[in-house]
Every structure is written in C-alpha cells, then in structure tokens.
Amino acid sequence: MRQNYEIKREIFILLTLTTMQKAMEAKKLQDRVRGSLMAGAIGDALGYPVEFYSSINGIRRKYGDAGITRLDIHDSSCSSGGKAVVSDDTQMTLFTAMGLLNAKQLGVEPKYAVCRAYLEWHSTQSGRPVKSPVSWIMDVKELHANRAPGITCMSSLQTILDGGEPVNNSKGCGGVMRVAPVALFAAVNNRMDIETADRLAGDAAEITHLHPLGYIPAALMSHVIYRLLLDETPTAADLKAYVDEGFETMRRIYPDLHFYIDELKRLVKSALLKVNNGSDDVTNIESIGGGWVGDEALAIALYCAVKYFDNIEHALIASVNHAGDSDSTGAVTGNILGAVAGYDAIPQHFKDDVEMHDVILKVADQLFDYEGI
C-alpha cells in the first residue's frame, strides 16, 4: 500500500514539474515576442529624430559625441505627451499584426487580411475612410498621427483602393521594416512552418514594394526571427547560421530570383565581415549603405545584431547613429535582437519613454495568445 502511495506521489511530482517547466517556457517565449515588437518600436523612436540628418556630425552636434543614446522626449517634432514617438515603421508593423489576427474573422487568407489592414493604416494617414474597419487599433489616436509615411506605401495602397494593381520597381525598406509580426505569430505553437511564414512575410512586403530586393529581405528577416525566437539559448554564431540557412530557403521560395538573392547575400556577408574589422560603427554602417532600401536596411541591422548580440542597448544605439534611414535600421535591429533578449532585458528608460507602450504590449500578447488557427 505504501509502495503504491510513493509511486503516485512521484508521478504527481513529475507531472507538476513538467507543468511548471512548460509554463516557464511559455512565459519566456511570450517575453521574447514582447521583446521583438517593443525593441522594434524603441529602435524606430530612437532613430526617428535623426532620420533626415545628412551627416553623423549633425547628430553629434545636437546629441553629443556619442550621438543619440536615449529616446528624445523633448524634441517638439518627435515627442508626444512626454513620450518619444514612433514613425510609420511601427504603425505599419502594428497593422501587420492586426491583419494576421483578423484573418479568421474576415474569412480570408492571411496575406489578404494583412493587405486589408494596410488599407486601414492608409486611412489613418490619408484621412480617406476605409469601409468597415475591423482592427481595434484604429481607435488609438497616436496611430492617426502623420509620421512621414512612405511615398511608395501610400501610392501603392491608394492604387489598390482605386481598384488597380500597384506598378513600381521599388526596393525601399518600407517592406522589411514592418513584417516582424509574421515570424512572431507563425512561430508560436508552430502555427505556420517556417517556409510558409517566410513566404507570407515576402508577400506582405510585395503588396507595396515590387522589386525583389524590396520583398526578399522581408522574407529573410522573418526566417531569422522565427529561428531565434524558438532557440532557447541562441548565440551570435547561431544568428549567422540562421542567416545562411535563410538564404538557402530563399532559393527554394524564389527559384527564379537567384540573381537578387545572390546580390543580397553578397551585401549581408560583406556587412558581417565588418563586425571585427576594427573600424568604428559609423564607418562600417555607412559603407554598407544608407538603409533606405530593403537589402541595406537588413544588412545594417544584422551587422548591429551580430556585433552587439549580448547588449541590445548598444545594438540599438549603433543602428541609428548614421547618415541614413535611422528609424528603419533601428526598427529592424530591434525586431531581430528583441526576439533574443526579450522584453524584460530592454532598459527600463526605453520602455518608460516610448509612446504607445501599452498598445504595443497588448498587440504582442495577442500575437502570442491567438488561438484562431
């Protein structure tokens, strides 16, 4: 009798420990989903005030020799109620998330739901009403503020609203900077396999940016975030391995676009070789490019993420202090490294000073908790 009791007790303890372990793993994963979305917004807000500076010297004249290192809550053009504002990058990222969350309710494939959500975002920037909006973030006033929306995004979505098909050859970074939610949504509970997620991220970018180097970087970014999110203890070496794996996946997804994949690979490899070359970050980043186009934005973000893999604050600071598209390179860097560091590891001053903190956190939690598939 006593032996049976001991066996039952051991089984109970084992089941309890297993349940606790699963709960801890889920909590850690949720923290990293939150981290990716929040760090992306913080990188965006950190870079937004200096996006159009023509040189690093101008940034340093205003913010000091180290450049901008804290969110600017005092710049009248880039602050709201004592908070540093995000740009259209984060706005569109949140609407990407809404599209994924709305797909089942709308009864359409995720890529069409994402397109519909982008039309809602277009309405917030253009003032043109959209029929029967479904995204709850349409009620968030900050998302109706004009934050320098990209011309390609606005014109492409206007064409869709008018019943046409966008026609452009843009490889701008407006595609890659907004697709992180695809990987976050897909990886949790294996809602989508990684290649399906990669393709969806590419499709989401291609809604507005039709050059292959406008949407292939978005697919590759999704691949990297997906892998990092599900790796319990990733390293910088793992990140580089996931990049390599991602290029092989791109070849399968886009079999007719190997020329552009090779072009992107050359740029990324060149960027990663600079990590240990002894030059300062500004010199290295500006030699990669300005980040105005998708391939350069991703290459700069990967450089920063690999070099400062264990210090997300340093990575974000490096990613925005250059004479280029600072908010987009900051956003992409944050999305990638936030999936590693997690929300709790982000310095508190960043979380305190960024606008829509609670909105961003709520969207991240909805991506994590979603049970519609």
mmCIF file of C-alpha atoms in Angstrom:
data_model
loop_
_atom_site.group_PDB
_atom_site.id
_atom_site.type_symbol
_atom_site.label_atom_id
_atom_site.label_comp_id
_atom_site.label_asym_id
_atom_site.label_seq_id
_atom_site.Cartn_x
_atom_site.Cartn_y
_atom_site.Cartn_z
ATOM 1 C CA MET A 1 0.000 0.000 0.000
ATOM 2 C CA ARG A 2 2.765 2.386 0.967
ATOM 3 C CA GLN A 3 4.643 1.497 -2.203
ATOM 4 C CA ASN A 4 1.618 2.473 -4.344
ATOM 5 C CA TYR A 5 1.392 5.767 -2.469
ATOM 6 C CA GLU A 6 5.058 6.543 -3.155
ATOM 7 C CA ILE A 7 4.627 5.752 -6.855
ATOM 8 C CA LYS A 8 1.579 8.024 -7.114
ATOM 9 C CA ARG A 9 3.429 10.749 -5.243
ATOM 10 C CA GLU A 10 6.404 10.531 -7.614
ATOM 11 C CA ILE A 11 4.079 10.663 -10.637
ATOM 12 C CA PHE A 12 2.306 13.709 -9.175
ATOM 13 C CA ILE A 13 5.614 15.484 -8.572
ATOM 14 C CA LEU A 14 6.819 14.659 -12.095
ATOM 15 C CA LEU A 15 3.610 15.955 -13.672
ATOM 16 C CA THR A 16 3.747 19.099 -11.548
ATOM 17 C CA LEU A 17 7.339 19.791 -12.524
ATOM 18 C CA THR A 18 6.538 19.194 -16.195
ATOM 19 C CA THR A 19 3.600 21.611 -15.996
ATOM 20 C CA MET A 20 5.743 24.214 -14.267
ATOM 21 C CA GLN A 21 8.503 23.801 -16.850
ATOM 22 C CA LYS A 22 6.045 24.264 -19.712
ATOM 23 C CA ALA A 23 4.626 27.351 -18.026
ATOM 24 C CA MET A 24 8.118 28.796 -17.601
ATOM 25 C CA GLU A 25 8.976 28.070 -21.231
ATOM 26 C CA ALA A 26 5.743 29.738 -22.374
ATOM 27 C CA LYS A 27 6.452 32.778 -20.220
ATOM 28 C CA LYS A 28 9.954 33.078 -21.689
ATOM 29 C CA LEU A 29 8.615 32.781 -25.218
ATOM 30 C CA GLN A 30 5.985 35.420 -24.527
ATOM 31 C CA ASP A 31 8.678 37.711 -23.136
ATOM 32 C CA ARG A 32 10.640 37.352 -26.372
ATOM 33 C CA VAL A 33 7.609 38.035 -28.560
ATOM 34 C CA ARG A 34 7.056 41.167 -26.497
ATOM 35 C CA GLY A 35 10.756 41.985 -26.764
ATOM 36 C CA SER A 36 10.812 41.827 -30.555
ATOM 37 C CA LEU A 37 7.808 44.099 -31.006
ATOM 38 C CA MET A 38 8.842 46.535 -28.271
ATOM 39 C CA ALA A 39 12.513 46.774 -29.227
ATOM 40 C CA GLY A 40 11.488 47.391 -32.828
ATOM 41 C CA ALA A 41 9.338 50.323 -31.714
ATOM 42 C CA ILE A 42 12.124 51.654 -29.485
ATOM 43 C CA GLY A 43 14.694 51.449 -32.282
ATOM 44 C CA ASP A 44 12.231 53.249 -34.533
ATOM 45 C CA ALA A 45 11.609 56.010 -31.961
ATOM 46 C CA LEU A 46 15.326 56.340 -31.218
ATOM 47 C CA GLY A 47 16.165 56.847 -34.871
ATOM 48 C CA TYR A 48 13.165 58.952 -35.902
ATOM 49 C CA PRO A 49 14.524 62.369 -34.757
ATOM 50 C CA VAL A 50 17.760 61.852 -36.732
ATOM 51 C CA GLU A 51 16.360 60.110 -39.805
ATOM 52 C CA PHE A 52 16.989 63.018 -42.131
ATOM 53 C CA TYR A 53 20.324 64.236 -40.781
ATOM 54 C CA SER A 54 22.759 64.399 -43.677
ATOM 55 C CA SER A 55 25.812 63.505 -41.594
ATOM 56 C CA ILE A 56 26.820 61.965 -38.292
ATOM 57 C CA ASN A 57 28.350 65.336 -37.389
ATOM 58 C CA GLY A 58 24.910 66.911 -37.337
ATOM 59 C CA ILE A 59 23.652 64.206 -34.975
ATOM 60 C CA ARG A 60 26.660 64.697 -32.712
ATOM 61 C CA ARG A 61 26.263 68.477 -32.659
ATOM 62 C CA LYS A 62 22.778 68.031 -31.257
ATOM 63 C CA TYR A 63 23.207 64.980 -29.027
ATOM 64 C CA GLY A 64 26.906 64.850 -28.143
ATOM 65 C CA ASP A 65 29.908 62.840 -29.259
ATOM 66 C CA ALA A 66 28.145 59.504 -28.701
ATOM 67 C CA GLY A 67 25.225 60.562 -30.870
ATOM 68 C CA ILE A 68 21.659 59.913 -29.801
ATOM 69 C CA THR A 69 21.620 57.356 -26.983
ATOM 70 C CA ARG A 70 18.300 57.996 -25.233
ATOM 71 C CA LEU A 71 14.804 58.486 -26.568
ATOM 72 C CA ASP A 72 14.282 62.187 -27.253
ATOM 73 C CA ILE A 73 11.181 63.254 -25.360
ATOM 74 C CA HIS A 74 11.993 66.962 -25.690
ATOM 75 C CA ASP A 75 12.155 67.373 -29.469
ATOM 76 C CA SER A 76 8.887 69.146 -30.279
ATOM 77 C CA SER A 77 8.692 67.451 -33.671
ATOM 78 C CA CYS A 78 9.304 63.977 -32.273
ATOM 79 C CA SER A 79 7.619 63.861 -28.875
ATOM 80 C CA SER A 80 4.070 63.472 -27.684
ATOM 81 C CA GLY A 81 2.947 63.976 -24.113
ATOM 82 C CA GLY A 82 6.443 63.415 -22.755
ATOM 83 C CA LYS A 83 6.965 60.315 -24.889
ATOM 84 C CA ALA A 84 9.205 59.729 -27.888
ATOM 85 C CA VAL A 85 7.074 58.971 -30.910
ATOM 86 C CA VAL A 86 7.380 56.135 -33.384
ATOM 87 C CA SER A 87 7.306 56.542 -37.139
ATOM 88 C CA ASP A 88 5.244 54.907 -39.856
ATOM 89 C CA ASP A 89 7.504 51.857 -39.419
ATOM 90 C CA THR A 90 5.929 50.890 -36.115
ATOM 91 C CA GLN A 91 2.487 51.995 -37.237
ATOM 92 C CA MET A 92 2.610 49.591 -40.177
ATOM 93 C CA THR A 93 4.143 46.859 -38.026
ATOM 94 C CA LEU A 94 1.151 47.035 -35.701
ATOM 95 C CA PHE A 95 -1.226 46.877 -38.653
ATOM 96 C CA THR A 96 0.653 43.831 -39.974
ATOM 97 C CA ALA A 97 -0.118 42.177 -36.656
ATOM 98 C CA MET A 98 -3.760 43.195 -36.950
ATOM 99 C CA GLY A 99 -4.019 41.593 -40.360
ATOM 100 C CA LEU A 100 -2.762 38.281 -39.003
ATOM 101 C CA LEU A 101 -5.148 38.454 -36.061
ATOM 102 C CA ASN A 102 -8.120 39.450 -38.247
ATOM 103 C CA ALA A 103 -7.730 36.786 -40.947
ATOM 104 C CA LYS A 104 -10.055 34.204 -39.410
ATOM 105 C CA GLN A 105 -12.740 36.776 -38.590
ATOM 106 C CA LEU A 106 -12.612 38.056 -42.169
ATOM 107 C CA GLY A 107 -12.571 34.549 -43.625
ATOM 108 C CA VAL A 108 -9.616 35.247 -45.915
ATOM 109 C CA GLU A 109 -6.025 34.103 -46.250
ATOM 110 C CA PRO A 110 -3.569 35.964 -44.003
ATOM 111 C CA LYS A 111 -1.903 37.869 -46.862
ATOM 112 C CA TYR A 112 -5.243 39.372 -47.899
ATOM 113 C CA ALA A 113 -6.094 40.228 -44.309
ATOM 114 C CA VAL A 114 -2.715 41.941 -43.971
ATOM 115 C CA CYS A 115 -3.397 43.943 -47.132
ATOM 116 C CA ARG A 116 -6.761 44.979 -45.726
ATOM 117 C CA ALA A 117 -5.094 46.086 -42.500
ATOM 118 C CA TYR A 118 -2.648 48.189 -44.531
ATOM 119 C CA LEU A 119 -5.628 49.905 -46.146
ATOM 120 C CA GLU A 120 -6.813 50.760 -42.643
ATOM 121 C CA TRP A 121 -3.389 52.229 -41.904
ATOM 122 C CA HIS A 122 -3.595 54.194 -45.167
ATOM 123 C CA SER A 123 -6.863 55.664 -43.914
ATOM 124 C CA THR A 124 -5.173 56.901 -40.734
ATOM 125 C CA GLN A 125 -2.584 58.770 -42.789
ATOM 126 C CA SER A 126 -4.702 59.995 -45.703
ATOM 127 C CA GLY A 127 -7.989 60.732 -43.981
ATOM 128 C CA ARG A 128 -9.762 58.682 -46.652
ATOM 129 C CA PRO A 129 -12.310 56.465 -44.869
ATOM 130 C CA VAL A 130 -11.974 52.718 -45.211
ATOM 131 C CA LYS A 131 -15.079 50.577 -45.354
ATOM 132 C CA SER A 132 -15.929 48.655 -42.154
ATOM 133 C CA PRO A 133 -12.600 48.774 -40.300
ATOM 134 C CA VAL A 134 -12.003 45.736 -38.083
ATOM 135 C CA SER A 135 -8.702 46.461 -36.323
ATOM 136 C CA TRP A 136 -9.176 47.678 -32.758
ATOM 137 C CA ILE A 137 -6.040 49.813 -33.026
ATOM 138 C CA MET A 138 -7.978 52.113 -35.351
ATOM 139 C CA ASP A 139 -9.199 53.685 -32.094
ATOM 140 C CA VAL A 140 -5.647 54.552 -30.966
ATOM 141 C CA LYS A 141 -5.196 58.280 -31.619
ATOM 142 C CA GLU A 142 -1.404 58.070 -31.979
ATOM 143 C CA LEU A 143 -1.886 55.821 -34.990
ATOM 144 C CA HIS A 144 -3.724 58.617 -36.779
ATOM 145 C CA ALA A 145 -0.767 60.986 -36.447
ATOM 146 C CA ASN A 146 1.113 61.619 -39.675
ATOM 147 C CA ARG A 147 4.587 60.155 -39.188
ATOM 148 C CA ALA A 148 6.222 60.703 -42.588
ATOM 149 C CA PRO A 149 4.518 57.757 -44.330
ATOM 150 C CA GLY A 150 6.484 56.305 -47.219
ATOM 151 C CA ILE A 151 5.505 57.518 -50.661
ATOM 152 C CA THR A 152 5.658 54.016 -52.148
ATOM 153 C CA CYS A 153 3.458 52.575 -49.417
ATOM 154 C CA MET A 154 0.879 55.342 -49.708
ATOM 155 C CA SER A 155 0.740 55.357 -53.515
ATOM 156 C CA SER A 156 0.566 51.563 -53.782
ATOM 157 C CA LEU A 157 -2.255 51.329 -51.260
ATOM 158 C CA GLN A 158 -4.085 54.199 -52.949
ATOM 159 C CA THR A 159 -3.899 52.273 -56.211
ATOM 160 C CA ILE A 160 -5.393 49.221 -54.508
ATOM 161 C CA LEU A 161 -8.167 51.349 -53.011
ATOM 162 C CA ASP A 162 -8.902 52.659 -56.505
ATOM 163 C CA GLY A 163 -9.269 49.110 -57.780
ATOM 164 C CA GLY A 164 -5.912 48.806 -59.502
ATOM 165 C CA GLU A 165 -2.710 46.825 -59.119
ATOM 166 C CA PRO A 166 0.396 48.648 -57.893
ATOM 167 C CA VAL A 167 3.112 49.019 -60.502
ATOM 168 C CA ASN A 168 6.568 50.009 -59.280
ATOM 169 C CA ASN A 169 10.136 48.816 -59.116
ATOM 170 C CA SER A 170 10.760 49.937 -55.565
ATOM 171 C CA LYS A 171 13.146 48.123 -53.290
ATOM 172 C CA GLY A 172 12.654 50.634 -50.481
ATOM 173 C CA CYS A 173 12.847 49.429 -46.893
ATOM 174 C CA GLY A 174 9.115 50.006 -46.379
ATOM 175 C CA GLY A 175 8.582 46.263 -46.796
ATOM 176 C CA VAL A 176 11.204 44.816 -44.466
ATOM 177 C CA MET A 177 10.623 47.268 -41.618
ATOM 178 C CA ARG A 178 7.043 46.090 -40.952
ATOM 179 C CA VAL A 179 6.935 42.277 -41.206
ATOM 180 C CA ALA A 180 8.345 41.063 -37.864
ATOM 181 C CA PRO A 181 4.848 40.121 -36.591
ATOM 182 C CA VAL A 182 4.641 37.419 -39.270
ATOM 183 C CA ALA A 183 7.504 35.461 -37.707
ATOM 184 C CA LEU A 184 6.295 36.106 -34.151
ATOM 185 C CA PHE A 185 2.772 34.955 -34.984
ATOM 186 C CA ALA A 186 3.884 31.940 -37.012
ATOM 187 C CA ALA A 187 6.498 30.514 -34.645
ATOM 188 C CA VAL A 188 4.335 30.336 -31.521
ATOM 189 C CA ASN A 189 2.811 26.858 -31.248
ATOM 190 C CA ASN A 190 4.085 26.193 -34.783
ATOM 191 C CA ARG A 191 1.086 27.962 -36.261
ATOM 192 C CA MET A 192 2.913 28.045 -39.585
ATOM 193 C CA ASP A 193 6.018 26.239 -40.718
ATOM 194 C CA ILE A 194 8.997 28.483 -41.332
ATOM 195 C CA GLU A 195 8.850 28.479 -45.133
ATOM 196 C CA THR A 196 5.164 29.392 -45.087
ATOM 197 C CA ALA A 197 5.963 32.253 -42.734
ATOM 198 C CA ASP A 198 8.878 33.417 -44.880
ATOM 199 C CA ARG A 199 6.714 33.459 -47.976
ATOM 200 C CA LEU A 200 3.942 35.320 -46.157
ATOM 201 C CA ALA A 201 6.416 37.965 -44.975
ATOM 202 C CA GLY A 202 7.641 38.369 -48.549
ATOM 203 C CA ASP A 203 4.065 38.600 -49.810
ATOM 204 C CA ALA A 204 3.246 41.244 -47.195
ATOM 205 C CA ALA A 205 6.182 43.377 -48.326
ATOM 206 C CA GLU A 206 5.377 42.823 -52.001
ATOM 207 C CA ILE A 207 1.936 44.390 -51.529
ATOM 208 C CA THR A 208 3.669 47.744 -51.861
ATOM 209 C CA HIS A 209 7.280 47.058 -52.936
ATOM 210 C CA LEU A 210 7.547 45.083 -56.153
ATOM 211 C CA HIS A 211 11.312 44.909 -56.668
ATOM 212 C CA PRO A 212 12.701 41.552 -55.462
ATOM 213 C CA LEU A 213 15.102 43.373 -53.131
ATOM 214 C CA GLY A 214 12.087 45.081 -51.644
ATOM 215 C CA TYR A 215 10.470 41.828 -50.520
ATOM 216 C CA ILE A 216 13.155 39.108 -50.358
ATOM 217 C CA PRO A 217 14.842 40.863 -47.388
ATOM 218 C CA ALA A 218 11.486 40.784 -45.606
ATOM 219 C CA ALA A 219 11.246 37.019 -46.115
ATOM 220 C CA LEU A 220 14.820 36.551 -44.881
ATOM 221 C CA MET A 221 14.209 38.732 -41.841
ATOM 222 C CA SER A 222 11.172 36.615 -40.970
ATOM 223 C CA HIS A 223 13.275 33.459 -41.241
ATOM 224 C CA VAL A 224 15.906 34.778 -38.854
ATOM 225 C CA ILE A 225 13.404 35.997 -36.249
ATOM 226 C CA TYR A 226 11.455 32.722 -36.395
ATOM 227 C CA ARG A 227 14.593 30.683 -35.727
ATOM 228 C CA LEU A 228 15.901 32.962 -32.984
ATOM 229 C CA LEU A 229 12.556 33.009 -31.205
ATOM 230 C CA LEU A 230 12.434 29.222 -30.888
ATOM 231 C CA ASP A 231 16.097 28.797 -29.948
ATOM 232 C CA GLU A 232 16.304 28.624 -26.142
ATOM 233 C CA THR A 233 19.907 29.849 -25.926
ATOM 234 C CA PRO A 234 20.923 31.415 -29.252
ATOM 235 C CA THR A 235 24.384 32.860 -29.839
ATOM 236 C CA ALA A 236 25.806 35.281 -32.382
ATOM 237 C CA ALA A 237 27.149 32.251 -34.249
ATOM 238 C CA ASP A 238 23.632 30.808 -34.332
ATOM 239 C CA LEU A 239 22.316 34.063 -35.764
ATOM 240 C CA LYS A 240 24.840 33.900 -38.592
ATOM 241 C CA ALA A 241 23.947 30.250 -39.200
ATOM 242 C CA TYR A 242 20.255 31.148 -39.432
ATOM 243 C CA VAL A 243 21.120 33.820 -41.983
ATOM 244 C CA ASP A 244 22.938 31.210 -44.084
ATOM 245 C CA GLU A 245 20.044 28.792 -43.719
ATOM 246 C CA GLY A 246 17.673 31.582 -44.674
ATOM 247 C CA PHE A 247 19.446 32.178 -47.965
ATOM 248 C CA GLU A 248 19.023 28.518 -48.876
ATOM 249 C CA THR A 249 15.346 28.801 -48.028
ATOM 250 C CA MET A 250 15.050 31.918 -50.197
ATOM 251 C CA ARG A 251 16.356 29.890 -53.124
ATOM 252 C CA ARG A 252 13.527 27.397 -52.668
ATOM 253 C CA ILE A 253 10.852 30.043 -52.206
ATOM 254 C CA TYR A 254 12.043 32.221 -55.084
ATOM 255 C CA PRO A 255 13.599 29.798 -57.600
ATOM 256 C CA ASP A 256 13.552 32.382 -60.409
ATOM 257 C CA LEU A 257 15.191 35.141 -58.384
ATOM 258 C CA HIS A 258 18.635 33.701 -57.587
ATOM 259 C CA PHE A 259 20.363 36.755 -59.079
ATOM 260 C CA TYR A 260 18.759 39.024 -56.461
ATOM 261 C CA ILE A 261 19.271 36.512 -53.665
ATOM 262 C CA ASP A 262 22.984 36.390 -54.528
ATOM 263 C CA GLU A 263 23.097 40.189 -54.554
ATOM 264 C CA LEU A 264 21.511 40.335 -51.111
ATOM 265 C CA LYS A 265 23.837 37.616 -49.848
ATOM 266 C CA ARG A 266 26.927 39.492 -51.011
ATOM 267 C CA LEU A 267 25.822 42.622 -49.190
ATOM 268 C CA VAL A 268 24.943 40.780 -45.969
ATOM 269 C CA LYS A 269 28.195 38.791 -45.985
ATOM 270 C CA SER A 270 30.163 41.978 -46.568
ATOM 271 C CA ALA A 271 28.343 43.636 -43.665
ATOM 272 C CA LEU A 272 29.055 40.755 -41.289
ATOM 273 C CA LEU A 273 32.737 40.703 -42.226
ATOM 274 C CA LYS A 274 32.952 44.271 -40.933
ATOM 275 C CA VAL A 275 31.954 43.231 -37.403
ATOM 276 C CA ASN A 276 35.547 42.524 -36.376
ATOM 277 C CA ASN A 277 37.453 44.767 -38.786
ATOM 278 C CA GLY A 278 38.456 47.302 -36.135
ATOM 279 C CA SER A 279 36.686 50.276 -37.729
ATOM 280 C CA ASP A 280 34.075 52.290 -35.854
ATOM 281 C CA ASP A 281 30.384 51.566 -36.315
ATOM 282 C CA VAL A 282 29.580 54.738 -38.239
ATOM 283 C CA THR A 283 32.265 53.996 -40.818
ATOM 284 C CA ASN A 284 31.152 50.391 -41.159
ATOM 285 C CA ILE A 285 27.442 51.139 -41.354
ATOM 286 C CA GLU A 286 27.774 53.943 -43.856
ATOM 287 C CA SER A 287 29.960 51.718 -46.039
ATOM 288 C CA ILE A 288 27.072 49.214 -46.128
ATOM 289 C CA GLY A 289 24.647 51.891 -47.286
ATOM 290 C CA GLY A 290 22.036 54.306 -46.027
ATOM 291 C CA GLY A 291 19.390 51.751 -45.201
ATOM 292 C CA TRP A 292 16.833 53.455 -47.423
ATOM 293 C CA VAL A 293 16.379 50.243 -49.415
ATOM 294 C CA GLY A 294 15.417 46.838 -48.089
ATOM 295 C CA ASP A 295 18.672 44.978 -48.613
ATOM 296 C CA GLU A 296 20.756 47.715 -46.968
ATOM 297 C CA ALA A 297 18.383 48.088 -44.011
ATOM 298 C CA LEU A 298 18.546 44.370 -43.278
ATOM 299 C CA ALA A 299 22.337 44.201 -43.748
ATOM 300 C CA ILE A 300 22.877 47.104 -41.340
ATOM 301 C CA ALA A 301 20.536 45.539 -38.779
ATOM 302 C CA LEU A 302 22.321 42.180 -38.989
ATOM 303 C CA TYR A 303 25.697 43.904 -38.556
ATOM 304 C CA CYS A 304 24.454 45.606 -35.379
ATOM 305 C CA ALA A 305 22.716 42.482 -34.078
ATOM 306 C CA VAL A 306 25.778 40.265 -34.530
ATOM 307 C CA LYS A 307 28.276 42.793 -33.179
ATOM 308 C CA TYR A 308 26.215 43.601 -30.083
ATOM 309 C CA PHE A 309 24.383 40.319 -29.721
ATOM 310 C CA ASP A 310 24.573 40.391 -25.925
ATOM 311 C CA ASN A 311 23.785 44.088 -25.483
ATOM 312 C CA ILE A 312 20.565 45.248 -27.089
ATOM 313 C CA GLU A 313 21.059 48.845 -25.927
ATOM 314 C CA HIS A 314 24.412 49.135 -27.705
ATOM 315 C CA ALA A 315 22.942 47.481 -30.795
ATOM 316 C CA LEU A 316 20.073 49.961 -30.971
ATOM 317 C CA ILE A 317 22.360 52.946 -30.453
ATOM 318 C CA ALA A 318 24.734 51.783 -33.188
ATOM 319 C CA SER A 319 21.875 51.084 -35.568
ATOM 320 C CA VAL A 320 20.551 54.659 -35.604
ATOM 321 C CA ASN A 321 23.696 56.794 -35.436
ATOM 322 C CA HIS A 322 24.485 57.212 -39.111
ATOM 323 C CA ALA A 323 23.504 59.452 -42.007
ATOM 324 C CA GLY A 324 20.760 57.226 -43.346
ATOM 325 C CA ASP A 325 17.299 55.820 -42.645
ATOM 326 C CA SER A 326 17.928 55.647 -38.919
ATOM 327 C CA ASP A 327 14.419 54.816 -37.759
ATOM 328 C CA SER A 328 14.087 51.845 -40.128
ATOM 329 C CA THR A 329 17.513 50.393 -39.355
ATOM 330 C CA GLY A 330 16.733 50.868 -35.667
ATOM 331 C CA ALA A 331 13.358 49.176 -36.020
ATOM 332 C CA VAL A 332 14.720 46.130 -37.871
ATOM 333 C CA THR A 333 17.631 45.764 -35.430
ATOM 334 C CA GLY A 334 15.201 45.915 -32.514
ATOM 335 C CA ASN A 335 12.864 43.359 -34.061
ATOM 336 C CA ILE A 336 15.717 40.887 -34.573
ATOM 337 C CA LEU A 337 17.579 41.274 -31.293
ATOM 338 C CA GLY A 338 14.438 41.785 -29.206
ATOM 339 C CA ALA A 339 13.467 38.221 -30.132
ATOM 340 C CA VAL A 340 16.640 37.119 -28.360
ATOM 341 C CA ALA A 341 16.866 39.478 -25.396
ATOM 342 C CA GLY A 342 13.176 39.622 -24.529
ATOM 343 C CA TYR A 343 11.114 42.447 -23.097
ATOM 344 C CA ASP A 344 12.451 42.244 -19.540
ATOM 345 C CA ALA A 345 16.045 42.792 -20.732
ATOM 346 C CA ILE A 346 15.248 46.063 -22.509
ATOM 347 C CA PRO A 347 16.486 49.020 -20.419
ATOM 348 C CA GLN A 348 13.610 50.476 -18.425
ATOM 349 C CA HIS A 349 14.209 54.044 -19.590
ATOM 350 C CA PHE A 350 13.460 52.986 -23.152
ATOM 351 C CA LYS A 351 10.213 51.331 -22.113
ATOM 352 C CA ASP A 352 9.199 54.303 -19.986
ATOM 353 C CA ASP A 353 9.805 56.864 -22.732
ATOM 354 C CA VAL A 354 8.345 55.277 -25.873
ATOM 355 C CA GLU A 355 4.793 56.165 -26.871
ATOM 356 C CA MET A 356 2.046 53.518 -27.071
ATOM 357 C CA HIS A 357 3.955 51.198 -24.772
ATOM 358 C CA ASP A 358 0.786 49.518 -23.509
ATOM 359 C CA VAL A 359 -0.706 49.256 -27.000
ATOM 360 C CA ILE A 360 2.440 47.581 -28.337
ATOM 361 C CA LEU A 361 2.491 45.175 -25.403
ATOM 362 C CA LYS A 362 -1.176 44.298 -25.912
ATOM 363 C CA VAL A 363 -0.621 43.568 -29.604
ATOM 364 C CA ALA A 364 2.397 41.392 -28.747
ATOM 365 C CA ASP A 365 0.329 39.430 -26.243
ATOM 366 C CA GLN A 366 -2.452 38.945 -28.778
ATOM 367 C CA LEU A 367 0.072 37.549 -31.259
ATOM 368 C CA PHE A 368 1.270 35.156 -28.569
ATOM 369 C CA ASP A 369 -2.156 34.116 -27.231
ATOM 370 C CA TYR A 370 -4.012 33.769 -30.537
ATOM 371 C CA GLU A 371 -5.963 30.523 -30.825
ATOM 372 C CA GLY A 372 -7.757 31.053 -34.123
ATOM 373 C CA ILE A 373 -5.748 28.554 -36.171
#
